[in-house]
């Protein structure tokens, strides 16, 4: 899928390095993006564990695993620590469905892996859209929560949940049409190695979708100071500003892993409506869609 030249460039676009000049931004996307609201149910089971020792070094940070394990029981509490993700979910799904449908065609039957799936709040709506979903997470409590919630509804009983890592699945030679890793890369020790694993899991001409937080002064003020300390939306210490990646850095890292970023959009929160929307503003939260090269 060829990227197109921007017809109208926001003011901030002039200051982006040239390696983002061919990335399609939100203003290029169709005006009507399908939004699928996640329903309060389901994600599924799989008793299969990939226990084979991995020959690929893990990019995980042990303190990060412990941090998320401590709040694993709250994944499906829409007013708990993961409230921001619950509110953002419809907007994330809109971008994912729009880009994947335009790249692949029908959404039904796509093999999608949700890397760092947590309690399954993204995996479940993906399965309801008709995809064949695999959800993986290195925190065993997260997978247990995801399976329990999945068993509440037969609609998502086909989701395959595994307590494992992307690196281990690379050793298993698993392949997927689309690899999705949302709000994960800022928590890994080695983003470059992590992206190599994502690329290795992606079939030729398949898709990779990554979202994260920009390392900007605005993100420090909003994603850390405001979200963690003032509004207390997130537990203190959830994020480290130095671990954030700029859009340019993420594009470069993915490119070196043979993923060519085609489209990018920002997430903007409206405090009056309490909703997130897609935008050209990538100064804080942003999401990137890329395709696997030769």
XYZ file of C-alpha atoms in Angstrom:
294
model
C 0.000 0.000 0.000
C 1.733 3.120 -1.183
C 1.829 6.161 1.036
C 0.530 9.419 -0.419
C 1.878 12.941 -0.197
C 0.165 15.137 2.352
C -2.308 17.515 0.788
C -2.313 19.914 3.704
C 0.402 19.943 6.303
C -0.158 21.132 9.882
C 2.318 23.753 11.078
C 4.213 21.263 13.200
C 4.834 19.061 10.139
C 7.434 21.524 8.832
C 9.637 20.759 11.806
C 9.609 16.968 11.413
C 12.725 15.310 10.014
C 12.567 14.121 6.432
C 12.214 10.476 7.476
C 8.578 11.238 8.385
C 7.801 13.203 5.232
C 6.197 10.203 3.520
C 4.165 9.065 6.515
C 0.465 9.613 5.972
C -1.097 11.512 8.862
C -4.598 11.553 10.233
C -5.763 14.334 7.887
C -5.220 11.933 4.969
C -7.448 9.217 6.395
C -11.073 8.755 5.276
C -13.424 11.089 7.137
C -15.575 8.201 8.348
C -13.622 5.843 10.566
C -15.475 2.793 11.896
C -15.527 2.768 15.672
C -16.318 -0.438 17.485
C -17.193 0.058 21.117
C -15.747 -2.692 23.317
C -18.486 -4.536 25.194
C -17.992 -5.615 28.785
C -17.292 -9.254 28.151
C -15.049 -11.842 26.836
C -11.744 -13.044 25.871
C -10.747 -16.487 25.611
C -8.960 -19.431 26.603
C -6.038 -21.403 25.615
C -4.309 -23.754 27.944
C -1.338 -23.858 25.614
C 1.825 -22.372 27.046
C 5.000 -21.845 25.076
C 7.494 -23.140 27.582
C 10.386 -23.740 25.214
C 13.408 -21.743 26.358
C 13.980 -18.717 24.144
C 17.281 -18.261 22.351
C 16.363 -14.605 21.804
C 17.245 -12.185 24.625
C 14.132 -10.754 26.256
C 13.551 -7.003 26.050
C 11.402 -6.991 29.201
C 12.090 -4.982 32.334
C 11.468 -6.963 35.519
C 10.404 -3.872 37.527
C 7.807 -3.105 34.851
C 6.405 -6.642 35.096
C 6.123 -6.334 38.863
C 4.439 -2.941 38.522
C 1.667 -4.277 36.278
C 1.318 -7.531 38.174
C 0.432 -5.520 41.283
C -2.623 -3.987 39.591
C -3.617 -6.929 37.354
C -6.895 -7.503 39.220
C -8.171 -4.089 38.098
C -7.979 -4.568 34.319
C -11.744 -4.672 33.851
C -12.526 -1.964 36.402
C -13.468 0.927 34.108
C -12.943 3.361 37.002
C -9.637 1.838 38.150
C -5.981 2.381 37.149
C -6.708 1.378 33.545
C -9.561 3.858 33.112
C -7.587 5.919 30.540
C -7.176 2.833 28.332
C -10.870 1.963 28.593
C -11.783 5.485 27.482
C -9.179 5.471 24.693
C -10.085 2.000 23.417
C -12.778 2.978 20.875
C -10.390 5.485 19.299
C -7.542 2.973 19.165
C -9.883 0.450 17.557
C -11.038 2.992 14.976
C -7.476 3.511 13.751
C -6.656 -0.217 13.780
C -9.789 -1.270 11.931
C -9.505 1.524 9.365
C -5.859 0.868 8.491
C -6.126 -2.929 8.486
C -9.300 -2.974 6.386
C -7.741 -0.676 3.788
C -4.590 -2.789 3.701
C -6.081 -6.288 3.789
C -9.712 -5.849 2.798
C -12.261 -7.678 4.976
C -11.351 -7.765 8.671
C -12.868 -11.201 9.234
C -10.368 -14.019 9.558
C -7.265 -11.857 9.966
C -4.691 -13.457 12.248
C -3.881 -10.753 14.797
C -1.592 -10.937 17.826
C -2.058 -8.476 20.685
C 1.408 -8.171 22.243
C 1.206 -7.090 25.880
C -2.525 -7.792 25.940
C -2.954 -7.226 29.674
C -6.445 -8.269 30.719
C -7.677 -8.424 27.145
C -9.452 -5.091 26.747
C -8.190 -4.771 23.153
C -8.154 -8.461 22.204
C -11.856 -8.919 22.908
C -13.241 -6.260 20.543
C -10.773 -7.388 17.856
C -12.222 -10.879 18.152
C -15.761 -9.505 17.963
C -14.849 -7.832 14.689
C -14.113 -11.296 13.308
C -10.337 -11.570 13.671
C -8.549 -14.708 14.866
C -6.849 -13.221 17.920
C -3.870 -14.333 19.984
C -3.138 -12.358 23.137
C 0.206 -12.630 24.914
C 1.534 -11.065 28.091
C 4.559 -11.779 30.269
C 2.528 -11.239 33.467
C 0.751 -14.475 34.362
C -1.892 -12.699 36.431
C -2.872 -10.657 33.381
C -3.428 -13.803 31.325
C -5.496 -15.401 34.086
C -7.705 -12.304 34.283
C -8.053 -12.250 30.488
C -9.090 -15.914 30.361
C -11.589 -15.558 33.190
C -13.199 -12.554 31.549
C -13.216 -14.267 28.166
C -15.109 -17.220 29.554
C -18.039 -14.940 30.369
C -19.031 -14.790 26.704
C -18.750 -17.500 24.041
C -18.241 -14.884 21.324
C -14.558 -14.598 22.144
C -13.961 -18.181 23.202
C -11.591 -18.590 20.236
C -9.018 -16.112 21.570
C -5.727 -17.833 22.298
C -4.109 -16.445 25.437
C -0.520 -17.301 26.318
C 1.737 -16.172 29.140
C 4.817 -15.659 27.015
C 6.838 -12.999 25.180
C 7.173 -11.905 21.581
C 10.735 -13.188 21.567
C 9.646 -16.687 22.555
C 7.021 -16.771 19.819
C 9.703 -15.787 17.316
C 11.604 -18.898 18.410
C 8.385 -20.862 17.848
C 8.319 -19.413 14.312
C 4.803 -18.054 14.766
C 3.511 -15.670 12.101
C 0.542 -13.298 12.015
C -1.130 -11.070 9.443
C -1.091 -8.159 11.879
C 0.989 -7.543 14.992
C -0.365 -4.993 17.462
C 1.547 -3.592 20.446
C -0.237 -0.689 22.129
C 1.289 1.238 25.031
C 3.965 -1.446 25.449
C 7.185 -0.251 23.842
C 7.758 2.465 26.470
C 7.965 -0.287 29.104
C 10.585 -2.519 27.438
C 14.329 -2.422 28.039
C 15.377 -2.462 24.381
C 12.851 -0.928 21.936
C 14.972 -1.841 18.904
C 15.120 -5.536 19.796
C 11.430 -5.485 20.688
C 10.563 -4.088 17.249
C 12.721 -6.741 15.593
C 10.598 -9.355 17.352
C 7.395 -7.653 16.216
C 8.696 -7.654 12.652
C 9.698 -11.317 12.869
C 6.139 -12.195 13.918
C 4.681 -10.315 10.939
C 4.143 -12.098 7.618
C 5.574 -10.607 4.434
C 3.449 -7.587 3.465
C 1.642 -7.940 6.782
C 0.932 -5.063 9.158
C 2.411 -3.825 12.423
C 0.633 -1.294 14.644
C 2.442 0.374 17.546
C 1.237 3.110 19.881
C 3.184 4.938 22.564
C 3.836 8.375 24.080
C 6.021 11.041 22.509
C 9.045 12.208 24.512
C 8.089 15.877 24.565
C 7.730 18.515 27.244
C 3.995 18.420 26.681
C 3.879 14.681 27.345
C 5.826 15.182 30.582
C 3.291 17.753 31.698
C 0.199 15.768 30.698
C 1.079 12.050 30.764
C 3.142 12.171 33.965
C 2.560 15.319 36.029
C -1.157 15.641 35.282
C -2.198 12.003 34.752
C -0.157 10.456 37.580
C 0.143 13.200 40.209
C -2.601 15.787 39.755
C -5.551 13.838 38.328
C -4.261 10.482 39.645
C -5.610 8.647 36.610
C -2.601 6.338 36.770
C -0.509 5.009 39.672
C 2.536 7.180 40.339
C 5.579 5.837 38.557
C 3.608 4.178 35.750
C 5.728 5.941 33.141
C 9.325 7.113 32.835
C 9.620 10.113 30.547
C 13.089 9.086 29.418
C 11.650 5.801 28.083
C 9.256 7.536 25.699
C 10.058 7.579 21.974
C 9.552 10.414 19.539
C 7.667 9.631 16.298
C 10.936 10.035 14.404
C 12.723 7.529 16.649
C 9.915 4.987 16.407
C 9.809 5.325 12.615
C 13.570 4.797 12.390
C 13.559 1.804 14.748
C 10.729 0.152 12.823
C 12.413 0.876 9.505
C 15.567 -0.876 10.670
C 13.383 -3.836 11.614
C 11.944 -3.911 8.050
C 8.666 -2.214 8.990
C 7.838 0.767 6.777
C 5.572 3.224 8.617
C 2.761 4.338 6.296
C 0.342 6.181 8.537
C 0.405 7.932 11.880
C -2.170 9.666 14.051
C -2.314 11.309 17.442
C -4.790 10.778 20.268
C -6.236 13.954 21.749
C -8.350 14.041 24.917
C -11.277 16.441 25.267
C -11.881 17.104 28.996
C -15.318 18.560 28.251
C -16.661 15.401 26.611
C -14.357 12.943 28.383
C -13.532 11.341 25.022
C -10.443 10.744 22.924
C -10.302 11.466 19.193
C -7.855 10.932 16.337
C -5.856 13.980 15.324
C -2.779 15.252 13.481
C -1.418 16.250 16.896
C 1.250 13.646 17.725
C 2.888 15.667 20.493
C 1.723 13.291 23.259
C -0.079 10.002 22.477
C 0.337 8.648 18.957
C -0.149 5.455 16.943
C 1.698 4.199 13.847
C 0.736 1.705 11.149
C 3.445 0.035 9.063
C 3.874 -2.833 6.613
C 6.485 -5.568 6.507
C 9.104 -5.155 3.797
C 11.218 -7.847 2.187
